[in-house]
Tab-separated table of C-alpha atoms in Angstrom:
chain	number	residue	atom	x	y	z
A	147	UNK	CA	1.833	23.764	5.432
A	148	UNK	CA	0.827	20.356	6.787
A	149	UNK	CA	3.295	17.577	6.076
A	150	UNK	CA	2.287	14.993	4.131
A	151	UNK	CA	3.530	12.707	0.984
A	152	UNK	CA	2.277	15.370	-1.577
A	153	UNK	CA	3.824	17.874	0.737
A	154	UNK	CA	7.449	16.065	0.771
A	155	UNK	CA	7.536	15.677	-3.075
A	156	UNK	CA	7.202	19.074	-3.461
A	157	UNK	CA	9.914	19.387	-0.656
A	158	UNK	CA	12.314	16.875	-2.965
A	159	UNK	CA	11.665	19.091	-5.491
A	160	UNK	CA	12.602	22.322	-3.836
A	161	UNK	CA	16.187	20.724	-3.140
A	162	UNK	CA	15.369	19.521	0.117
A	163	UNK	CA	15.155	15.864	1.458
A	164	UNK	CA	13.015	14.505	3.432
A	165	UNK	CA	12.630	11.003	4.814
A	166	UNK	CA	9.782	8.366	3.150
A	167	UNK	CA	6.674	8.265	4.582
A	168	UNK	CA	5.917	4.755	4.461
A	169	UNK	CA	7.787	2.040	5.083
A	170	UNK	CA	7.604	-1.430	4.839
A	171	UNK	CA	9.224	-4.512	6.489
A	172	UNK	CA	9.632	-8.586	5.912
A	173	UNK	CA	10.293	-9.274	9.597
A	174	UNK	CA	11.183	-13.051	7.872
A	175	UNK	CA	10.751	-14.861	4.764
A	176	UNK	CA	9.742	-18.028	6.608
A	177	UNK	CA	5.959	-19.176	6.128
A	178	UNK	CA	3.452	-21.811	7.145
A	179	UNK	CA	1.523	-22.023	4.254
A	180	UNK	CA	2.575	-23.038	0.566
A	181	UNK	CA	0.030	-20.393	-1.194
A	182	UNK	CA	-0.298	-21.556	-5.035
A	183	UNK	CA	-0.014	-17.839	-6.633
A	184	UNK	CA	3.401	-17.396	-3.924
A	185	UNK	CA	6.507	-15.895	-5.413
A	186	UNK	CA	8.710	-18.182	-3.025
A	187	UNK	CA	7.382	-20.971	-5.893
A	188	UNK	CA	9.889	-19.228	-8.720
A	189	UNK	CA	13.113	-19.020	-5.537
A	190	UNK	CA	15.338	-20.638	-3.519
A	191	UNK	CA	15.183	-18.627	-0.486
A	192	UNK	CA	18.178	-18.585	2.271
A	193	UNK	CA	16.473	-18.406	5.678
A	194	UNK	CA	20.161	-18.005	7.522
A	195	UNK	CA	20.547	-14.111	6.969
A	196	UNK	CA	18.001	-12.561	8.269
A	197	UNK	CA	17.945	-9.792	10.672
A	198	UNK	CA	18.458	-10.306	14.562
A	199	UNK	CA	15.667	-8.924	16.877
A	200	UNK	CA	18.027	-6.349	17.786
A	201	UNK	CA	18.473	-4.908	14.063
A	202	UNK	CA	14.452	-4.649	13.864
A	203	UNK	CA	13.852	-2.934	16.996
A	204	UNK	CA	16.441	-0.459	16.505
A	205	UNK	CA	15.615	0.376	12.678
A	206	UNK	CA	11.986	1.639	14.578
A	207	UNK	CA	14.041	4.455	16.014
A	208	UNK	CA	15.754	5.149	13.034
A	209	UNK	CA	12.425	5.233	11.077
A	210	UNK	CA	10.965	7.813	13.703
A	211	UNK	CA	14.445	9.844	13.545
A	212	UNK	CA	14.199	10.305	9.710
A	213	UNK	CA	10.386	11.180	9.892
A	214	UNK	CA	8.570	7.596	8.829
A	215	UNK	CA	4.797	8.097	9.261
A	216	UNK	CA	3.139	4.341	8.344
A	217	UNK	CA	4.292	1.040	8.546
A	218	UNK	CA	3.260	-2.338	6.465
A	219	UNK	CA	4.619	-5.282	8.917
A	220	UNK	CA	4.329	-7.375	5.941
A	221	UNK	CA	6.966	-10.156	4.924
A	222	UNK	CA	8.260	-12.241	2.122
A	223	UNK	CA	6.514	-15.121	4.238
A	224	UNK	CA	4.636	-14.888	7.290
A	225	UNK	CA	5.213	-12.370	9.712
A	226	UNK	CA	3.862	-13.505	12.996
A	227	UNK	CA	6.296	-16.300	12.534
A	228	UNK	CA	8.354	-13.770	14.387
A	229	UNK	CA	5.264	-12.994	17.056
A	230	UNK	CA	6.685	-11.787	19.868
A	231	UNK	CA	9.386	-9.471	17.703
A	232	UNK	CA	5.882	-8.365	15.459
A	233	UNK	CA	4.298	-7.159	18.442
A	234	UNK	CA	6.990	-5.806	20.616
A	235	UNK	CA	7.809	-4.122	16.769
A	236	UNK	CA	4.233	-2.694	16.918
A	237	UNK	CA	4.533	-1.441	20.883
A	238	UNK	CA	7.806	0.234	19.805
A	239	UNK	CA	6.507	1.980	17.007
A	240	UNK	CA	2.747	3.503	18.376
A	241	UNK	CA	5.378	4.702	21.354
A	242	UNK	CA	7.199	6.923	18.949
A	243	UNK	CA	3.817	8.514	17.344
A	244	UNK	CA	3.940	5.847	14.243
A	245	UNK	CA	1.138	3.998	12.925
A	246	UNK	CA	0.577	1.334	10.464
A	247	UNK	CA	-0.681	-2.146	9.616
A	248	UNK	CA	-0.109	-6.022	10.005
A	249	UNK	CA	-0.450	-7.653	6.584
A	250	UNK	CA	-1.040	-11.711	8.020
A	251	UNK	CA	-2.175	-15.275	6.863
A	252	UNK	CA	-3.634	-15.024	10.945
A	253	UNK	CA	-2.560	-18.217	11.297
A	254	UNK	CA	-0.267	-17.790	14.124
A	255	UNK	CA	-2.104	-14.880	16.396
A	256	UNK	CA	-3.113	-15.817	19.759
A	257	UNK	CA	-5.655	-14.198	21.999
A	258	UNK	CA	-2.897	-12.017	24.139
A	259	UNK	CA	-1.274	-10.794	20.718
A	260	UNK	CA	-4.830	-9.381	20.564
A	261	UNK	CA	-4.981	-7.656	23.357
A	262	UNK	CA	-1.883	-6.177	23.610
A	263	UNK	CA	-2.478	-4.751	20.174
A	264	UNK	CA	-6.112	-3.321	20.956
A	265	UNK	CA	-4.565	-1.917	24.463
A	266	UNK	CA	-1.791	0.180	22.333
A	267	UNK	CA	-4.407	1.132	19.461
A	268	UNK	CA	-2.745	-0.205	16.863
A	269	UNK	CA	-4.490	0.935	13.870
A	270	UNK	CA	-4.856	-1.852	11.655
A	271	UNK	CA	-4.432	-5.751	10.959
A	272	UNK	CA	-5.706	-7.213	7.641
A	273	UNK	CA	-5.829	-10.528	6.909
A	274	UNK	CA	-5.251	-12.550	3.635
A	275	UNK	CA	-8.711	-14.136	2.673
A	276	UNK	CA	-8.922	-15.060	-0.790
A	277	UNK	CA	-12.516	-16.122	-1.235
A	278	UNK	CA	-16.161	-15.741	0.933
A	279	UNK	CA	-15.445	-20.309	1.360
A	280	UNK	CA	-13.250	-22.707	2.357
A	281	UNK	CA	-12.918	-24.330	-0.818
A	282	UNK	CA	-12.479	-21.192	-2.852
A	283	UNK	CA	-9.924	-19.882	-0.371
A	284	UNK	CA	-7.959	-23.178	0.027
A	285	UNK	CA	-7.407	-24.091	-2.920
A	286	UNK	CA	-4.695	-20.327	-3.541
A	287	UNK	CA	-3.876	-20.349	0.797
A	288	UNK	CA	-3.555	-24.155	1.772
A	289	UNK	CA	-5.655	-26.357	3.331
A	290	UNK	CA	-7.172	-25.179	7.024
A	291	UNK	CA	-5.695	-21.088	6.332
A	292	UNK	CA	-10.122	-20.121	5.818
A	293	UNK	CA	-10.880	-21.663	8.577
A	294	UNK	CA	-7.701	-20.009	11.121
A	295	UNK	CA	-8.013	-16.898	9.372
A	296	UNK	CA	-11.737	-16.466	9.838
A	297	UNK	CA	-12.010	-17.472	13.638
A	298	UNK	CA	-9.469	-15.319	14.686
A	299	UNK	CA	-10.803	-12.695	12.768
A	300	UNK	CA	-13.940	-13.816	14.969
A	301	UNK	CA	-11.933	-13.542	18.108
A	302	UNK	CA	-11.028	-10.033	17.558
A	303	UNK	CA	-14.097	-8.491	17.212
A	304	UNK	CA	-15.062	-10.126	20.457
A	305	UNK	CA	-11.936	-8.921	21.982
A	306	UNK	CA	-12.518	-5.330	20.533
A	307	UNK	CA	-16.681	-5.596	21.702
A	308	UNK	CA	-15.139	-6.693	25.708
A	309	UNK	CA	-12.902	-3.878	25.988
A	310	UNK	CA	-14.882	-1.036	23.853
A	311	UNK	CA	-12.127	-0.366	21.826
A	312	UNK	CA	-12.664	0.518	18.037
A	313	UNK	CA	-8.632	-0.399	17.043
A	314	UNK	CA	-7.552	-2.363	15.839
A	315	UNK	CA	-9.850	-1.733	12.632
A	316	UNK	CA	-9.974	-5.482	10.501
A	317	UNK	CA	-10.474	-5.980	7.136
A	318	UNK	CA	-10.004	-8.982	5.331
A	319	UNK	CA	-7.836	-8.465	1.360
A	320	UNK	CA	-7.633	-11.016	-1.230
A	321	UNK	CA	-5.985	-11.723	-4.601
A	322	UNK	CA	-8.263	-11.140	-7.404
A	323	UNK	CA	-8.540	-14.800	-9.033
A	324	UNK	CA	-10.934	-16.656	-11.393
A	325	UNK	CA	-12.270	-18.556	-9.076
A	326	UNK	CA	-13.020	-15.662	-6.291
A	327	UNK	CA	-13.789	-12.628	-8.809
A	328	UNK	CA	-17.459	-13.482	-9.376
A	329	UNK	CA	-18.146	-13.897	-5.740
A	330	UNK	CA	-17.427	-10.172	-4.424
A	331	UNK	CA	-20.694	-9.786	-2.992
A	332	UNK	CA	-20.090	-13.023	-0.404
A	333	UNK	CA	-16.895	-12.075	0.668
A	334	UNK	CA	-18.259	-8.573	1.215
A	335	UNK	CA	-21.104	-10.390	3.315
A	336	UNK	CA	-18.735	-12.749	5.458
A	337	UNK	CA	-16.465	-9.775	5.899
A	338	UNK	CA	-19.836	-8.404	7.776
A	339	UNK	CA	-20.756	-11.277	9.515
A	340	UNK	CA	-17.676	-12.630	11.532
A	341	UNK	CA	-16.563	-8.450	12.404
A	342	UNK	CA	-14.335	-6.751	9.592
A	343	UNK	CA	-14.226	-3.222	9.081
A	344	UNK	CA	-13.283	-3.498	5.227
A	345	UNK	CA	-12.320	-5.464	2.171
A	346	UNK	CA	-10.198	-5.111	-0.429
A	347	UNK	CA	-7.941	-6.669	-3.297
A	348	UNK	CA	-5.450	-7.017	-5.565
A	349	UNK	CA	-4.884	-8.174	-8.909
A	350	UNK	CA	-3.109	-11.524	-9.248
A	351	UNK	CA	0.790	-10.896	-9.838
A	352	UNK	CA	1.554	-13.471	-12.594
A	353	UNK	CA	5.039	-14.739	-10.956
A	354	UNK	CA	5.138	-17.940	-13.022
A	355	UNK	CA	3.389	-20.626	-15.585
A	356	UNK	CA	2.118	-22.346	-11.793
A	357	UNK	CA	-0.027	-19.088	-11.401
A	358	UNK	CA	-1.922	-19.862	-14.973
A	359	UNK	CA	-4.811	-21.602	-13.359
A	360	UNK	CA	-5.982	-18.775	-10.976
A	361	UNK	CA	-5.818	-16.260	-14.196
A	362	UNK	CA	-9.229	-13.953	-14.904
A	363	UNK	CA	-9.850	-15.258	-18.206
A	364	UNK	CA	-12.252	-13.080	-20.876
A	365	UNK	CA	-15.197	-13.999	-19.632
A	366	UNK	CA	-13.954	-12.705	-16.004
A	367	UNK	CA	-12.627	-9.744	-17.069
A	368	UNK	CA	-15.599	-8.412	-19.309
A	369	UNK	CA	-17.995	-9.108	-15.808
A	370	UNK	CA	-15.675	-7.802	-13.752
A	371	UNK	CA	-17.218	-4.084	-13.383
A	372	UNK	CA	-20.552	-5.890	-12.899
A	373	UNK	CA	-18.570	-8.009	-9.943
A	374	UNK	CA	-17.145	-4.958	-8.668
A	375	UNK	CA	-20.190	-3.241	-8.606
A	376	UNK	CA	-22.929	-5.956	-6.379
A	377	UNK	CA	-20.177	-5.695	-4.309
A	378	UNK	CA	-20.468	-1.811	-3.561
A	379	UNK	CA	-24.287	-2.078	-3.687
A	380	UNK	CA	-23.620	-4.885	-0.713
A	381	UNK	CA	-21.020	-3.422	1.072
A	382	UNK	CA	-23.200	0.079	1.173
A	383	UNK	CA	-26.176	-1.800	3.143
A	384	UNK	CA	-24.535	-3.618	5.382
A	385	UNK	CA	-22.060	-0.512	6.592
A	386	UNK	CA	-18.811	-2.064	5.391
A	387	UNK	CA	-16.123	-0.284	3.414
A	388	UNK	CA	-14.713	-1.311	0.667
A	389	UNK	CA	-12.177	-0.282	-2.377
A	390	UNK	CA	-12.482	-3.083	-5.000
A	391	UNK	CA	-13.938	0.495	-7.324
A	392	UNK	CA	-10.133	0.916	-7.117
A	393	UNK	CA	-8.907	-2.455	-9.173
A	394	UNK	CA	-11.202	-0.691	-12.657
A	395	UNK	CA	-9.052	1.692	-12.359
A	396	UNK	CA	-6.053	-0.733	-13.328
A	397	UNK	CA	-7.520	-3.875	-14.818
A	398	UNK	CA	-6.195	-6.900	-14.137
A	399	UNK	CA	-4.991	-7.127	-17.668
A	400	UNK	CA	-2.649	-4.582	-17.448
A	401	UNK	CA	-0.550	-6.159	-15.035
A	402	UNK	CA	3.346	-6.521	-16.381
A	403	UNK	CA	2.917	-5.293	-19.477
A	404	UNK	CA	2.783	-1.716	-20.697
A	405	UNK	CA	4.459	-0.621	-17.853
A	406	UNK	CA	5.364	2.384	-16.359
A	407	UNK	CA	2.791	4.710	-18.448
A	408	UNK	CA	3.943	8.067	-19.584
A	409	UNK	CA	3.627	10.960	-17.415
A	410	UNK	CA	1.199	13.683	-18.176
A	411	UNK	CA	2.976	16.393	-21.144
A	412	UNK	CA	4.405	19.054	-20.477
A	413	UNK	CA	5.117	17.632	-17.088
A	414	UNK	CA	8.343	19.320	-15.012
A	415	UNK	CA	10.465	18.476	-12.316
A	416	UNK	CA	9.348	15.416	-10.396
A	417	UNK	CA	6.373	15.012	-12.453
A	418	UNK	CA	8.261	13.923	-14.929
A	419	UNK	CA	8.342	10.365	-13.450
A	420	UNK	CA	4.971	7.871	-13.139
A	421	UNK	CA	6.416	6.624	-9.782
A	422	UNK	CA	6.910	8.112	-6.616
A	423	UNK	CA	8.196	5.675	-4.525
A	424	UNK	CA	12.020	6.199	-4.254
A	425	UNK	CA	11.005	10.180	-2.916
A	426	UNK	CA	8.193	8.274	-0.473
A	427	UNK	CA	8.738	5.032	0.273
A	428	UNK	CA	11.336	1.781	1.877
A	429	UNK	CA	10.414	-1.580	2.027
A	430	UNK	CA	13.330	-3.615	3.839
A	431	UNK	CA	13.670	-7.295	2.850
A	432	UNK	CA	14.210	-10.550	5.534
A	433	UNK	CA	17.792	-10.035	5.301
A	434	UNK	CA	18.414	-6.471	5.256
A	435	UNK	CA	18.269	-4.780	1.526
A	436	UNK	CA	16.622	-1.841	1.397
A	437	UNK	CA	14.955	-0.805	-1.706
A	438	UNK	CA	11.910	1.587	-2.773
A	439	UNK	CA	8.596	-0.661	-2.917
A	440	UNK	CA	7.449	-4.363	-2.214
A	441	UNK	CA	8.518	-5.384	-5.686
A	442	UNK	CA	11.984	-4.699	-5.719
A	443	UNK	CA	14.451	-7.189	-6.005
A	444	UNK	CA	18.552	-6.096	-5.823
A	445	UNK	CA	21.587	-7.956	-4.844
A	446	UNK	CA	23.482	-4.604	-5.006
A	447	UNK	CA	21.058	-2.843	-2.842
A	448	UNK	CA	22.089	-1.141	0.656
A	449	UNK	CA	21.458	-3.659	3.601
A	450	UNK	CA	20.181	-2.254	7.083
A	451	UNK	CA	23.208	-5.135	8.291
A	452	UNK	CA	25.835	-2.586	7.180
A	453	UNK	CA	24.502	0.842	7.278
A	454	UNK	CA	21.904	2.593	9.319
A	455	UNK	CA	18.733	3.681	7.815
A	456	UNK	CA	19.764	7.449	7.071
A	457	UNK	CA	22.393	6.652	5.672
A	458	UNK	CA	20.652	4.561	2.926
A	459	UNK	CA	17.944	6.648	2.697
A	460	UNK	CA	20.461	9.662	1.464
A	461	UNK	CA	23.354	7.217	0.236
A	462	UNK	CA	24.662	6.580	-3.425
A	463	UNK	CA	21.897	3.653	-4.282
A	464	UNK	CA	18.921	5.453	-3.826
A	465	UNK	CA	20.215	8.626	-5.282
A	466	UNK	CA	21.066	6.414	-8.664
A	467	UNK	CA	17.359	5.142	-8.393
A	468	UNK	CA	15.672	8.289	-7.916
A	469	UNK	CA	17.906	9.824	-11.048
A	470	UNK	CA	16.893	6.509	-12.923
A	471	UNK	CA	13.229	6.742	-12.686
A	472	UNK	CA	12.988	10.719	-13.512
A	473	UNK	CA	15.066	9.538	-16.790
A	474	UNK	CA	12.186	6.736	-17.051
A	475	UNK	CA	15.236	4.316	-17.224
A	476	UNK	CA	13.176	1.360	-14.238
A	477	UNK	CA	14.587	-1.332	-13.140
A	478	UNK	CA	13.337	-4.909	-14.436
A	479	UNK	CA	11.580	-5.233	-10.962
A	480	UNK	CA	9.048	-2.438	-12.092
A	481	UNK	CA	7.159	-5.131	-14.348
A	482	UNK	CA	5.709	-6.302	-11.273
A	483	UNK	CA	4.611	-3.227	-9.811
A	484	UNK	CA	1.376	-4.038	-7.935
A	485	UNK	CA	-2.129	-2.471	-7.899
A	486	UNK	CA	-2.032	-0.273	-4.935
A	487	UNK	CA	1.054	1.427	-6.190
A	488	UNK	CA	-0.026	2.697	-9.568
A	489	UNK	CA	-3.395	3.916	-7.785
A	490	UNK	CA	-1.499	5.744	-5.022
A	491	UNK	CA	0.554	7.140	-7.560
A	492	UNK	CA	-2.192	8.787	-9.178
A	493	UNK	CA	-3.601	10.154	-6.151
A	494	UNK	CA	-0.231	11.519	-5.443
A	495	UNK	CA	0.211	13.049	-8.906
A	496	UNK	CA	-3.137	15.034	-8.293
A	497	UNK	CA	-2.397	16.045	-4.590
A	498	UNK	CA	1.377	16.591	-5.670
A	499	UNK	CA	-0.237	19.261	-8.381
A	500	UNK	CA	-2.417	21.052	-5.399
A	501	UNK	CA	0.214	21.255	-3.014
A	502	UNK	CA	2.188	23.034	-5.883
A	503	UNK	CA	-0.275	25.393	-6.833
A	504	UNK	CA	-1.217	26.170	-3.427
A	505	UNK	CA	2.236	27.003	-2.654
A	506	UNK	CA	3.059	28.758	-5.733
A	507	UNK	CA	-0.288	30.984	-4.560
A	508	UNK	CA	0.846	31.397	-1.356
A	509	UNK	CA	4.763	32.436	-1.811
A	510	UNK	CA	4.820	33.874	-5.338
A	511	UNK	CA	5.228	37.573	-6.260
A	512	UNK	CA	1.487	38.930	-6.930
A	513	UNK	CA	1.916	39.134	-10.908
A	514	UNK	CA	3.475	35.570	-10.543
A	515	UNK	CA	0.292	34.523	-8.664
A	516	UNK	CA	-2.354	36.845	-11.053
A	517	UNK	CA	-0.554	35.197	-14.647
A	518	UNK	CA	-0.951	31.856	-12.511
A	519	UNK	CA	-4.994	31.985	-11.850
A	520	UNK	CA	-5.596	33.677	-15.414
A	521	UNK	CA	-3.623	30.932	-17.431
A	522	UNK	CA	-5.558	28.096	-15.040
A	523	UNK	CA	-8.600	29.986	-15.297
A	524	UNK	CA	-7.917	29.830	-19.983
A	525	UNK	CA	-7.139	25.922	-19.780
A	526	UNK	CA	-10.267	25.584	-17.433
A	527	UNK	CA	-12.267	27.096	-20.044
A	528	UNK	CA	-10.344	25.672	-23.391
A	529	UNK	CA	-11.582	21.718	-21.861
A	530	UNK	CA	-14.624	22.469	-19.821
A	531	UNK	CA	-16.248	25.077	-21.485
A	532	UNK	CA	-17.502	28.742	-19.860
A	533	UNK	CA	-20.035	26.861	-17.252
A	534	UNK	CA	-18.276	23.846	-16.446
A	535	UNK	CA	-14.776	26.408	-15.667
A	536	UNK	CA	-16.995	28.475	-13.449
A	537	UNK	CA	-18.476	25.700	-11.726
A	538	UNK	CA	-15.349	23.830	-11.180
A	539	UNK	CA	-13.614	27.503	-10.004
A	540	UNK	CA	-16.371	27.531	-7.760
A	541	UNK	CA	-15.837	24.171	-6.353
A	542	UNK	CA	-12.289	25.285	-6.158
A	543	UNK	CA	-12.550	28.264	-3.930
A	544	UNK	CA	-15.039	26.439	-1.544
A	545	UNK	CA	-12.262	24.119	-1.255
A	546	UNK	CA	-9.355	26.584	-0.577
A	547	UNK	CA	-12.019	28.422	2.095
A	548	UNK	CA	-12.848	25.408	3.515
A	549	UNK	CA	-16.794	26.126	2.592
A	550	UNK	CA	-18.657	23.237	1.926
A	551	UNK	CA	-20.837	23.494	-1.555
């Protein structure tokens, strides 16, 4: 069977244990911007412990040895602060057969950081844009970050054009505000004009009273599906993707509260948890903690200063945290648990369910398999009626045969 995320949850849940798929790295805390919705706002941060050049270069070996497939070059601040470790980061990683993404303010790029990206194919940079103007975007980024982000989103595409190369692919994300939310459509269309690939977003993380003023208020929120929606319509004629659809499926107000939401019933095994992450995922902090997602915050975790990344990865901590979160005991981190996670979730719950089912069809005993189709084959019936359980059996077996409908 073809490895993949859905595929290693159901290898977790076999007894085995594989590595995460994804993982995701502050190269530094430091930053040149004082953004207004910033979690650094609510801390005092220690700049003094984080990890040498050394440490980061050799935890991309480590990642490759225990199987890591993406990477999110992130940070708690700005990571091409740290340029020439970012890059030489990136060259290290598309050597051993990893991919991944640069998450950036693009403040600090220069044109050879360019090319030496589009020359290894690096798949991906997005930038943090959080409006289609200047004023909109300054007034969450700091003053001047519209206008550096933009040009050298500019200066790509030209680079990218010169050398006929179609990687890195660009895309410009922002934080789903009050101020920006209406205006979907124009950030859609500047995406198009200065040479993205995509757009995407968020919804605003409420770290503290100081993020009040960029809150969707009711108004907002009931227009929101019409926002969302110009923005497909615009995003489908210029040739531009997009996944703002994505943010409906968690609205904005559902953000820290409510949270995790049951698992399906009659759920078993790893099912039986809402979040995947500790079986999937590592995000590694400035100074070295190692914990399960871009939330978490631990002064007991394991720290990539003391322990290679193996070793954490199967050690005491994360075996406590995976235990934890099948119990649906979370940590207090999980309030904060961000958009993109609940909707990969989701998608992994489904694909997780396939990858079961096509196993169980593919190893069981034949009267294991037949009792398996005929009691699919009753539920199918009991919630879509007789047509819609042939139709969707249909669509099924195309699927499984690879037939197109």
């Amino acid at each position: 069977m073809t490895d993949s995320p859905e595929y290693r949850l159901w290898q977790w849940e076999q007894g085995a244990s594989p590595g995460p798929w994804y993982i995701s790295v502050f190269p530094t805390n430091r930053c040149n911007l004082r953004c207004s919705i910033c979690w650094q706002r609510r801390v005092e941060i220690d700049y003094s412990q984080e990890c040498t050049d050394e440490r980061w270069m050799r935890l991309v070996d480590e990642a490759a040895d225990l199987g890591v497939k993406e990477w999110v070059i992130v940070g708690g601040g700005e990571p091409m602060i740290r340029d020439d470790l970012v890059i030489r980061m990136c060259e290290r990683i598309t050597e051993r057969g990893m991919g991944g993404r640069i998450q950036t303010n693009g403040y600090h790029f220069k044109e050879e950081h360019f090319i030496r990206l589009a020359d290894i194919g690096w798949p991906a940079i997005v930038f943090s844009v959080d409006g289609p103007t200047q004023e909109i975007n300054d007034m969450v980024r700091s003053k001047g970050s519209f206008a550096h982000a933009t040009e050298h989103i500019r200066t790509f595409s030209r680079i990218r054009r010169e050398r006929g190369v179609m990687y890195p692919k660009l895309s410009m994300s922002m934080v789903i505000t009050r101020q920006n939310a209406p205006h979907l459509d124009r950030y859609v269309e500047l995406a198009h004009e200065i040479g993205c690939d995509g757009v995407g977003g968020g919804h605003l993380t409420i770290e503290g009273d100081y993020c009040q003023t960029f809150v969707l208020q009711e108004e907002e929120i009931a227009r929101f599906p019409e926002y969302v929606q110009q923005a497909e319509k615009r995003a489908k004629e210029l040739g531009i993707d997009q996944s703002f659809g994505d943010l409906l499926r968690q609205p904005s107000g559902y953000a820290g509260k409510a949270w995790p939401p049951l698992p399906p019933k009659n759920s078993t095994g790893l099912q039986c948890t809402p979040c995947f992450e500790p079986w999937l995922s590592l995000q590694i902090l400035a100074d070295g903690k190692v914990g399960p997602c871009c939330v978490f915050w631990d002064t007991e975790a394991d720290n990539i200063q003391r322990a290679p990344l193996n070793d954490i990865w199967q050690g005491l901590y994360f075996q406590k945290l995976r235990a934890s979160m099948l119990e649906q005991r979370f940590p207090p981190y999980c309030i904060y648990c961000h958009t993109s996670f609940r909707i990969r979730d989701e998608l992994f719950r489904t694909g997780f369910t396939r990858v079961r089912e096509e196993t169980l069809l593919t190893t069981a005993p034949p009267l294991k398999r037949c009792a398996f189709l005929l009691n699919k084959s009753l539920a199918s019936v009991k919630k879509n009626g007789l047509s819609g359980a042939l139709r969707r059996g249909k669509e099924w077996w195309q699927i499984r045969t690879k037939r197109q409908p």
